[in-house]
XYZ file of C-alpha atoms in Angstrom:
698
model
C 58.405 -47.078 134.942
C 56.197 -44.046 134.608
C 52.430 -44.555 133.991
C 52.190 -41.448 131.665
C 53.843 -40.490 128.352
C 55.440 -37.178 127.996
C 53.488 -34.456 126.200
C 54.503 -33.984 122.504
C 55.467 -37.602 121.961
C 55.490 -39.175 118.418
C 52.208 -40.995 119.045
C 50.320 -37.716 119.680
C 51.585 -36.175 116.479
C 50.429 -39.164 114.422
C 46.893 -39.011 115.862
C 46.581 -35.241 115.101
C 47.598 -35.688 111.476
C 45.052 -38.474 110.999
C 42.223 -36.308 112.370
C 43.137 -33.384 110.107
C 43.237 -35.562 107.002
C 39.837 -37.001 107.840
C 38.338 -33.533 108.196
C 39.780 -32.391 104.866
C 38.419 -35.453 103.121
C 34.949 -34.889 104.596
C 35.011 -31.213 103.472
C 35.967 -32.025 99.897
C 33.441 -34.852 99.692
C 30.666 -32.562 100.994
C 31.629 -29.861 98.515
C 31.495 -32.400 95.694
C 28.034 -33.573 96.750
C 26.732 -29.941 96.940
C 28.029 -29.119 93.483
C 26.445 -32.297 92.101
C 23.095 -31.315 93.588
C 23.369 -27.779 92.105
C 24.296 -29.097 88.662
C 21.441 -31.609 88.710
C 19.013 -28.902 89.836
C 20.128 -26.557 87.083
C 19.671 -29.318 84.548
C 16.164 -29.969 85.838
C 15.317 -26.242 85.686
C 16.617 -25.932 82.145
C 15.361 -29.099 80.540
C 12.379 -30.173 82.630
C 10.807 -27.103 84.280
C 12.071 -24.492 81.791
C 8.984 -24.369 79.480
C 6.636 -24.238 82.427
C 8.532 -21.384 84.069
C 8.657 -19.496 80.777
C 4.884 -19.692 80.534
C 4.514 -18.600 84.132
C 6.752 -15.602 83.445
C 4.727 -14.801 80.340
C 1.573 -14.988 82.403
C 2.995 -12.249 84.565
C 3.215 -9.820 81.614
C 0.725 -6.990 82.032
C -0.988 -4.416 79.853
C -2.625 -1.156 80.834
C -6.155 -0.541 79.554
C -7.342 3.105 79.928
C -10.506 4.104 81.762
C -12.027 7.345 80.409
C -12.350 10.267 82.810
C -15.510 12.308 83.298
C -15.272 15.289 80.933
C -15.474 18.727 82.526
C -18.355 21.128 81.933
C -18.600 24.297 79.858
C -20.573 26.929 81.755
C -22.041 30.294 80.798
C -21.038 33.454 82.665
C -23.860 32.953 85.173
C -22.883 29.349 85.925
C -25.481 27.684 83.685
C -24.225 24.371 82.306
C -24.061 24.630 78.514
C -22.107 21.414 77.901
C -21.843 18.768 80.586
C -21.410 15.047 81.132
C -23.481 12.629 83.164
C -22.399 9.177 84.340
C -23.836 6.068 82.710
C -23.202 2.422 83.429
C -21.873 0.340 80.549
C -21.395 -3.390 80.202
C -17.906 -4.540 79.160
C -16.389 -7.960 78.715
C -12.739 -8.944 78.776
C -12.383 -12.057 76.633
C -11.039 -15.071 78.504
C -10.153 -18.609 77.395
C -13.773 -19.725 77.850
C -14.605 -17.725 74.704
C -11.313 -17.776 72.779
C -9.889 -21.308 73.089
C -8.648 -22.450 69.666
C -7.670 -25.635 67.891
C -5.775 -26.330 64.663
C -6.941 -28.948 62.158
C -4.018 -31.323 61.470
C -5.022 -31.833 57.843
C -5.915 -28.296 56.730
C -3.796 -26.539 59.391
C -6.663 -24.043 59.773
C -7.005 -22.556 63.251
C -10.503 -22.005 64.618
C -12.279 -21.669 67.921
C -13.082 -24.906 69.706
C -16.705 -26.112 69.728
C -16.790 -25.394 73.459
C -15.659 -21.762 72.942
C -18.236 -21.212 70.192
C -20.936 -22.694 72.363
C -19.934 -20.411 75.241
C -20.107 -17.343 72.974
C -23.542 -18.287 71.643
C -24.787 -19.021 75.124
C -23.430 -15.719 76.452
C -24.961 -13.659 73.628
C -28.356 -15.324 73.952
C -28.327 -14.950 77.719
C -27.364 -11.262 77.573
C -30.086 -10.461 75.037
C -32.617 -12.213 77.253
C -31.544 -10.179 80.282
C -31.491 -6.923 78.296
C -35.056 -7.533 77.119
C -36.180 -8.511 80.586
C -34.433 -5.833 82.671
C -33.641 -2.985 80.259
C -35.538 0.203 79.484
C -38.654 -0.823 77.504
C -38.359 2.261 75.290
C -34.831 1.528 74.079
C -33.962 -0.293 70.871
C -33.603 -4.025 71.482
C -30.242 -5.646 70.860
C -29.989 -8.866 68.868
C -27.788 -11.884 69.454
C -25.752 -11.021 66.362
C -25.184 -7.457 67.597
C -23.872 -8.774 70.902
C -21.555 -11.209 69.111
C -20.308 -8.434 66.826
C -19.477 -6.288 69.847
C -17.180 -9.065 71.115
C -14.884 -8.532 68.101
C -13.801 -12.170 68.119
C -11.747 -11.654 64.947
C -9.750 -8.863 66.636
C -10.404 -6.326 63.900
C -10.854 -3.440 66.338
C -9.120 -4.427 69.549
C -6.253 -6.435 70.995
C -7.108 -9.665 72.730
C -6.804 -8.184 76.211
C -8.804 -5.000 75.499
C -12.281 -5.010 77.108
C -15.189 -4.922 74.634
C -18.153 -2.645 75.255
C -21.411 -4.512 74.795
C -24.000 -1.976 75.911
C -24.061 1.673 77.037
C -26.610 3.034 79.492
C -27.634 0.071 81.603
C -30.821 0.393 83.599
C -30.714 0.158 87.389
C -32.156 -3.369 87.182
C -29.496 -4.437 84.692
C -26.708 -3.012 86.847
C -28.030 -4.764 89.942
C -28.388 -8.086 88.136
C -24.934 -8.169 86.533
C -23.232 -7.040 89.718
C -25.026 -9.751 91.715
C -24.354 -12.506 89.143
C -20.823 -11.499 88.188
C -19.460 -15.002 88.879
C -21.773 -16.439 86.233
C -20.256 -14.283 83.491
C -16.463 -14.666 83.250
C -14.800 -11.394 82.276
C -18.011 -9.321 82.442
C -17.833 -5.930 84.182
C -20.107 -2.943 84.795
C -18.061 0.198 84.080
C -19.073 3.796 84.775
C -18.667 6.072 81.727
C -20.082 9.453 80.778
C -22.374 10.844 78.104
C -22.110 14.416 76.773
C -25.151 16.697 76.872
C -25.769 20.231 75.617
C -28.218 22.874 76.829
C -31.541 22.326 75.084
C -31.858 26.103 74.609
C -29.067 25.809 72.009
C -26.724 28.387 73.489
C -23.897 29.448 71.133
C -23.689 25.927 69.761
C -21.080 26.647 67.069
C -18.926 28.449 69.625
C -19.174 25.674 72.196
C -18.468 23.061 69.514
C -19.024 19.324 69.709
C -17.309 15.999 70.420
C -16.498 12.946 68.328
C -15.072 9.532 69.070
C -11.287 9.546 69.273
C -11.027 6.854 66.614
C -12.885 9.189 64.199
C -10.822 12.286 65.045
C -7.440 11.477 63.567
C -7.843 14.109 60.855
C -6.956 16.781 63.429
C -3.317 17.509 64.166
C -3.794 17.490 67.934
C -4.923 13.862 67.866
C -2.285 12.802 65.355
C 0.230 14.085 67.899
C -1.545 12.118 70.625
C -1.317 8.927 68.551
C 2.383 9.472 67.928
C 3.008 10.142 71.610
C 1.091 6.995 72.566
C 3.297 4.945 70.234
C 6.589 6.483 71.331
C 5.919 6.970 75.028
C 2.909 4.932 76.175
C 1.764 6.270 79.535
C -1.287 4.728 81.146
C -2.939 7.939 82.309
C -2.388 9.757 79.019
C -3.532 6.979 76.703
C -6.712 7.696 74.767
C -9.433 5.089 74.202
C -10.815 4.546 70.704
C -14.367 4.975 72.019
C -13.492 8.020 74.137
C -15.209 11.295 73.202
C -12.872 14.183 72.356
C -13.454 17.790 71.325
C -13.657 18.270 67.565
C -14.585 21.956 67.178
C -15.155 25.138 69.156
C -14.317 25.366 72.836
C -14.644 21.583 73.145
C -11.556 21.319 70.922
C -9.722 24.455 72.053
C -9.784 23.340 75.707
C -9.601 19.587 75.104
C -6.716 19.043 77.519
C -8.393 20.964 80.341
C -11.816 19.387 79.838
C -10.603 15.816 79.378
C -8.993 15.312 82.751
C -6.774 12.241 83.102
C -7.745 8.716 82.249
C -7.392 5.955 84.774
C -6.419 2.452 83.789
C -6.730 -1.244 84.533
C -3.549 -3.273 84.797
C -4.383 -6.626 83.216
C -2.148 -9.691 83.202
C -2.052 -11.479 79.868
C -0.894 -14.868 78.628
C 1.415 -15.639 75.672
C -1.605 -15.525 73.362
C -2.155 -11.867 74.328
C -5.396 -12.746 76.088
C -6.428 -11.425 79.497
C -5.910 -13.539 82.587
C -7.071 -11.229 85.364
C -7.217 -7.603 86.474
C -4.202 -6.912 88.668
C -4.832 -3.271 89.585
C -7.291 -0.446 88.927
C -6.261 3.239 88.967
C -9.368 5.475 88.858
C -9.584 8.383 86.361
C -9.442 12.061 87.356
C -12.388 14.263 86.288
C -11.646 17.113 83.877
C -11.704 20.801 84.746
C -14.662 23.112 84.110
C -14.339 26.147 81.854
C -16.409 29.290 82.414
C -17.436 31.258 79.360
C -17.716 35.019 79.187
C -20.907 34.499 77.178
C -24.018 35.559 79.066
C -26.765 33.038 78.390
C -29.586 35.579 78.366
C -27.765 38.045 76.104
C -26.779 35.174 73.815
C -30.321 33.825 73.497
C -31.725 37.298 72.811
C -29.048 37.815 70.154
C -29.922 34.538 68.462
C -33.619 35.360 68.588
C -32.999 38.866 67.242
C -31.243 37.458 64.160
C -33.946 34.843 63.598
C -36.720 37.421 63.912
C -34.939 39.873 61.629
C -34.423 37.282 58.894
C -38.117 36.431 59.030
C -39.003 40.142 58.874
C -36.793 40.687 55.813
C -38.638 37.891 54.019
C -42.048 39.453 54.553
C -41.505 43.235 54.670
C -40.596 45.413 51.750
C -37.567 47.668 52.223
C -36.928 50.237 49.492
C -39.438 48.474 47.300
C -38.387 44.852 47.771
C -38.193 41.985 50.219
C -35.055 39.955 50.847
C -36.001 36.252 50.762
C -32.382 35.181 50.224
C -31.285 36.599 53.576
C -31.300 33.303 55.443
C -28.125 33.611 57.535
C -26.976 36.152 60.105
C -24.014 36.689 62.403
C -23.362 38.867 65.432
C -20.642 39.418 68.042
C -20.866 41.566 71.182
C -17.526 42.312 72.854
C -16.849 44.336 75.989
C -14.617 47.276 75.114
C -12.700 47.414 78.391
C -12.193 43.673 79.022
C -12.316 41.974 75.630
C -14.925 39.547 76.978
C -17.290 38.155 74.344
C -20.783 38.276 75.849
C -22.583 37.048 72.725
C -21.438 35.232 69.580
C -24.271 34.088 67.327
C -24.119 32.227 64.031
C -27.608 31.586 62.688
C -29.293 29.326 61.910
C -27.870 26.932 64.469
C -28.754 23.334 65.405
C -29.170 20.993 68.363
C -25.772 19.519 69.231
C -27.469 16.771 71.241
C -28.186 15.078 67.904
C -24.446 14.402 67.660
C -23.694 13.097 71.128
C -23.128 9.602 69.768
C -19.960 10.984 68.172
C -21.318 11.134 64.632
C -22.821 13.887 62.503
C -24.606 11.396 60.258
C -27.915 11.924 62.038
C -28.287 15.431 60.640
C -26.914 15.370 57.135
C -28.945 18.446 56.174
C -26.876 20.665 58.489
C -24.428 22.811 56.514
C -23.771 25.450 59.166
C -22.105 23.415 61.871
C -19.045 25.673 62.103
C -18.936 29.149 63.605
C -19.819 31.722 60.941
C -18.533 34.595 63.079
C -14.948 33.340 62.715
C -14.954 31.306 59.489
C -16.878 31.086 56.202
C -16.224 27.335 55.986
C -19.287 25.108 56.603
C -20.979 27.966 58.392
C -24.074 28.511 56.281
C -24.808 30.269 53.006
C -27.333 32.836 51.859
C -29.876 32.089 49.164
C -27.367 33.005 46.441
C -24.547 31.119 48.157
C -22.904 34.124 49.829
C -20.628 33.201 52.710
C -20.484 34.757 56.174
C -17.469 36.988 55.401
C -18.672 39.839 53.180
C -17.012 43.065 52.050
C -17.013 45.727 54.775
C -18.764 48.398 52.753
C -19.022 51.763 54.481
C -18.007 50.382 57.871
C -14.417 50.915 56.676
C -14.924 54.702 56.439
C -14.015 55.584 60.050
C -10.668 53.884 59.479
C -10.259 55.467 56.030
C -10.605 58.908 57.607
C -8.161 57.999 60.384
C -5.605 56.905 57.788
C -6.103 60.112 55.817
C -5.645 62.261 58.912
C -2.651 60.331 60.244
C -0.935 60.363 56.852
C -1.447 64.117 56.504
C -3.667 63.754 53.450
C -6.078 66.301 54.991
C -6.823 67.959 58.328
C -9.845 67.802 60.623
C -10.755 71.337 59.550
C -10.522 70.746 55.805
C -13.714 71.263 53.817
C -14.706 69.103 50.864
C -17.552 69.555 48.399
C -19.392 66.316 47.636
C -20.942 66.418 44.152
C -22.177 62.843 44.289
C -19.705 61.528 41.698
C -15.953 61.429 41.093
C -13.506 59.531 38.898
C -10.011 58.097 38.870
C -7.606 56.616 36.344
C -5.886 57.807 33.185
C -7.363 60.730 31.318
C -9.787 59.446 28.723
C -10.089 56.106 30.537
C -11.474 57.276 33.850
C -13.614 55.094 36.088
C -16.507 56.847 37.829
C -17.585 56.302 41.443
C -20.897 57.521 42.886
C -22.450 57.709 46.303
C -25.077 55.145 47.234
C -28.420 55.974 45.606
C -26.716 58.871 43.778
C -26.856 61.181 46.805
C -25.144 64.587 46.579
C -24.133 65.839 50.031
C -22.409 69.158 49.284
C -19.910 70.660 51.732
C -18.500 68.464 54.490
C -15.609 67.997 56.881
C -14.150 64.512 57.635
C -16.691 63.816 60.389
C -19.630 64.613 58.094
C -18.052 62.446 55.387
C -18.351 59.501 57.778
C -21.852 60.442 58.917
C -23.144 60.812 55.341
C -21.113 57.799 54.186
C -19.637 59.684 51.249
C -17.933 57.371 48.760
C -16.590 60.264 46.711
C -14.883 61.850 49.737
C -13.078 58.573 50.443
C -11.993 58.260 46.801
C -10.759 61.826 46.379
C -9.332 62.481 49.839
C -8.010 59.030 50.827
C -7.647 56.545 47.975
C -6.287 58.878 45.287
C -4.136 60.942 47.673
C -2.612 57.868 49.311
C -1.607 56.672 45.846
C -0.152 60.091 45.011
C 1.940 60.022 48.208
C 3.258 56.454 47.971
C 2.351 55.195 44.418
C 2.331 51.374 44.421
C 3.781 51.297 47.974
C 0.466 52.727 49.119
C -0.866 49.145 49.160
C 1.651 48.234 51.879
C 0.754 51.341 53.879
C -2.949 50.515 53.683
C -2.290 46.898 54.623
C -0.287 47.956 57.693
C -3.197 50.005 59.026
C -5.707 47.233 58.337
C -3.715 44.713 60.336
C -3.116 47.125 63.224
C -6.905 47.327 63.603
C -7.327 43.539 63.406
C -8.453 43.300 59.772
C -6.655 40.528 57.898
C -4.894 39.066 60.947
C -5.915 36.746 63.758
C -7.953 38.297 66.536
C -6.193 35.699 68.754
C -9.544 34.544 70.081
C -9.474 31.293 72.047
C -11.143 29.273 69.290
C -9.702 26.952 66.620
C -9.933 27.386 62.827
C -10.111 31.174 62.733
C -10.267 32.615 59.203
C -8.034 35.646 58.683
C -10.239 37.404 56.148
C -10.122 37.796 52.398
C -7.835 40.583 51.168
C -8.435 41.782 47.603
C -6.409 44.997 47.498
C -3.147 43.076 47.028
C -4.490 41.489 43.839
C -3.508 44.311 41.459
C -4.363 42.266 38.394
C -7.972 41.917 39.517
C -8.186 45.564 40.635
C -6.562 46.872 37.464
C -3.892 48.998 39.150
C -2.514 50.008 42.538
C -4.537 53.215 42.338
C -7.749 51.315 41.641
C -7.066 48.954 44.531
C -6.589 51.854 46.951
C -9.628 53.721 45.630
C -11.957 50.749 46.042
C -10.422 49.877 49.406
C -11.091 53.399 50.690
C -14.868 52.860 50.639
C -14.953 49.190 51.642
C -14.888 47.145 48.457
C -11.498 45.426 48.815
C -11.598 43.422 52.031
C -13.952 40.785 53.460
C -13.584 40.008 57.136
C -15.246 37.918 59.814
C -17.831 39.335 62.191
C -15.404 38.851 65.082
C -12.750 40.848 63.238
C -15.298 43.626 62.754
C -16.133 43.538 66.468
C -12.455 43.791 67.397
C -12.043 46.594 64.854
C -14.856 48.699 66.320
C -13.567 47.947 69.817
C -10.175 49.307 68.727
C -11.887 52.480 67.531
C -13.632 52.768 70.900
C -10.334 52.198 72.746
C -8.543 54.862 70.675
C -6.108 52.423 69.120
C -5.753 49.694 71.750
C -6.521 46.356 70.106
C -7.785 44.009 72.816
C -7.649 40.241 72.609
C -11.182 38.796 72.629
C -11.837 36.265 75.395
C -14.465 33.539 75.508
C -13.257 32.031 78.788
C -12.973 33.917 82.070
C -11.628 31.145 84.300
C -10.966 27.423 84.678
C -11.875 25.547 87.858
C -10.938 22.064 89.040
C -13.485 19.381 90.093
C -13.524 20.788 93.640
C -14.376 24.270 92.374
C -10.953 25.798 92.985
C -9.801 28.324 90.360
C -6.731 27.046 88.500
C -6.485 29.746 85.824
C -8.007 33.143 85.060
C -8.030 35.273 81.923
C -7.820 39.053 81.917
C -7.485 42.043 79.652
C -4.694 41.708 77.099
C -3.592 44.447 74.702
C -2.316 43.010 71.406
C -1.040 46.264 69.926
C -1.598 49.999 70.181
C -2.035 52.477 67.316
C -0.767 55.913 68.315
C -2.645 58.858 66.788
C -3.500 62.402 67.770
C -6.532 62.686 70.052
C -8.159 65.099 67.633
C -8.237 62.343 64.987
C -10.015 59.911 67.300
C -12.500 62.590 68.322
C -13.223 63.477 64.687
C -14.016 59.871 63.853
C -16.107 59.398 67.008
C -18.056 62.526 66.075
C -18.619 61.227 62.550
C -19.956 57.820 63.637
C -23.402 59.352 63.894
C -25.481 57.910 61.059
C -29.258 58.086 61.296
C -30.565 54.626 62.246
C -34.315 54.282 62.798
C -33.893 51.061 64.780
C -32.270 53.063 67.594
C -35.070 55.571 68.014
C -35.621 56.001 71.732
C -32.273 54.444 72.656
C -31.353 56.065 75.985
C -27.623 56.376 75.294
C -25.534 58.436 72.924
C -23.582 55.903 70.892
C -21.146 55.673 67.958
C -22.197 53.673 64.911
C -21.586 53.069 61.233
C -23.825 51.313 58.750
C -22.426 49.457 55.769
C -23.763 48.004 52.546
C -21.416 45.954 50.375
C -22.419 44.709 46.955
C -21.866 41.253 45.560
C -22.865 39.786 42.191
C -25.256 36.848 41.926
C -26.313 35.624 38.483
C -25.236 38.943 37.013
C -27.237 41.028 39.507
C -25.700 43.012 42.370
C -27.045 42.090 45.801
C -26.674 44.129 48.980
C -25.134 42.715 52.147
C -26.045 44.408 55.416
C -23.214 45.306 57.829
C -23.376 47.328 61.042
C -20.819 48.265 63.718
C -21.354 50.313 66.876
C -20.161 50.941 70.406
C -21.969 52.452 73.375
C -21.956 54.768 75.195
C -20.063 57.142 72.903
C -17.917 58.839 75.574
C -17.504 55.949 77.994
C -17.567 52.874 75.744
C -18.702 49.662 77.369
C -19.844 47.362 74.547
C -18.853 46.962 70.890
C -21.185 45.138 68.484
C -20.838 43.905 64.904
C -23.666 42.373 62.843
C -23.603 40.904 59.315
C -26.688 39.861 57.293
C -25.670 38.532 53.845
C -28.221 39.590 51.193
C -30.116 41.548 53.853
C -30.091 44.850 51.983
C -28.877 48.102 53.516
C -27.152 47.640 56.874
C -29.373 50.263 58.514
C -32.460 48.187 57.740
C -31.125 44.643 58.124
C -28.225 44.534 60.591
C -28.872 47.576 62.818
C -32.165 46.283 64.348
C -30.295 43.195 65.576
C -27.604 45.362 67.161
C -30.241 47.435 68.982
C -31.639 44.320 70.647
C -28.152 43.214 71.654
C -27.427 46.563 73.317
C -30.787 46.411 75.100
C -30.100 42.875 76.331
C -26.662 43.880 77.646
C -28.104 46.966 79.310
C -30.630 44.755 81.075
C -28.029 42.273 82.333
C -25.037 44.513 83.034
C -25.991 48.128 82.324
C -24.325 50.203 79.627
C -23.912 52.785 82.362
C -22.759 50.178 84.878
C -26.207 49.722 86.431
C -28.054 46.536 85.361
C -31.616 47.511 84.510
C -32.926 44.196 85.799
C -31.648 45.135 89.256
C -33.599 48.388 89.116
C -36.772 46.535 88.237
C -36.180 44.005 91.010
C -35.555 46.829 93.459
C -38.687 48.627 92.284
C -40.719 45.436 92.566
C -39.365 44.860 96.065
C -40.261 48.370 97.169
C -43.733 48.032 95.664
C -44.249 44.761 97.483
C -43.020 46.269 100.720
C -45.358 49.257 100.358
C -48.279 46.955 99.635
C -47.574 44.850 102.709
C -47.217 47.981 104.813
C -50.586 49.300 103.601
C -52.288 45.992 104.319
C -50.929 45.957 107.832
C -52.234 49.473 108.438
C -55.699 48.528 107.298
C -55.814 45.612 109.641
């Protein structure tokens, strides 16, 4: 009998089936055990660890708290800092559970801070006051315990729970060193670098530069309403504004807010379900704002401001035509380069020290009524003694344009001769209204140029106002209005400043004028339109440019924090008035009034005085107006000056203009050669000659 079974016998098959069944049973049993473990684990996660995990997840929620950027500077043309920011160290606290732990009374169900939290707050406030008194600047106002506690905003009236609270601005070096060294002793306390706004103590063009206010107090402006809406709809950490961040509220500070502000940084703070801070997860530093460079020359600006101040004082103490002018207490001037449109001086006087407002409030100087720019708006920009605003009727300064209109409309020719008898009339026969020249002057025969030079009212009435009405009847108002706007009168100059006033147009009010003819007659010699000083400067610049109306610029360039130029501003023509060259030459020839203030002026220049009348308590008062450009045949600078209640423009406004031209000539040269450079060169040569002579003697 064989010792071995044959392969594939019934016994082998039975053993294989048993092994397979065992393996299948083990697999299914293992799978069952795994599923049981998973189900049990899920039950534990849901019913046992669920609340804890939910709180952990909530603890991982984060909020972004903005960090204000350093605001850029506003510089004068020569690089002098007119508005600038300096860093200061401030003390902030982010409230943690040590100060905000709460409990609820089971009987009254009133929630209040725990005794431990209250004790921690009191201890913190007392300790901080002690350190402030010990380490702070001895000259500063001392903080009290209550003031520190108020700054914590424990009732959340100002801030969310996670928002850091500012306790003190402007820490001394000793305070900074102490709080940095003892940071672990003060949970949530941080020293944060911020910036404070300063303005040149020389008070350079303060109403033009403008001022800043706290963002939380600036919501009346549309730009910041838009910011608030954007923050609600699309919160972005770097674009979010802080309530205690300073923002531009007027002037260039407002106009270039986005460029000056830079970009805020932020802290990413983790918060708990109670909306309280846990810890700072990340810090993204802010980006400093750009610097803007004004076209205003500091020296020309200061001399312009001083010229107005001196002239007002002179009008109070010196008799002109038999009387002084004590109610002339405001004055306005603009100097604009004819070829570039650059504003080199823009003065609204009296001015004020903007540094009084650097805390973001104007409450410190409640007596200031002229905090807006009187050269572009009559609103809150000062008033004369009889409450006259900064925009006055043009008076005779309109006459160059009146003659241009008459010539261009074919109402007369440059060679036409007119006899001025000192008086004329208009209106229906038997109901005529009479118009006279100033002081009753009778000038006799004249051409259009002499009519401008002598400032003949009757020429303007007979040759322009009445004839324009005869040509167009009531449509003459629209024709007149078209010319006014082409020369920048009654429309925006498009200057880079906010809140520009467009002027006060009276000639469209036919009811007040009495008729379309009356409106045109009075408009022809300057009694139907009141415009800003800047509009007058653009108007005279347009005359100098033979019809090219140039956009006035206050900013020449913008640079980033590293000094790289990111934007420049150049000459921009807004519109062009096409007229025959002979018309421009006739007007330029006529702008030749006698002005004593310019005796000895080394340049031939074009000018026009103006005196508009305004009633005060039933008595007519004279407002002084003056426009000019120089040199006459190669215009470089256009100037406009307004002195409400200053009397005749030749006596009140013209002396200011003379000093402006002199100041510009010194800095830049009306002939292209700065006179200060000639003096420096002369002084250098004199010094060199002196040294040479001394050497020879030795």
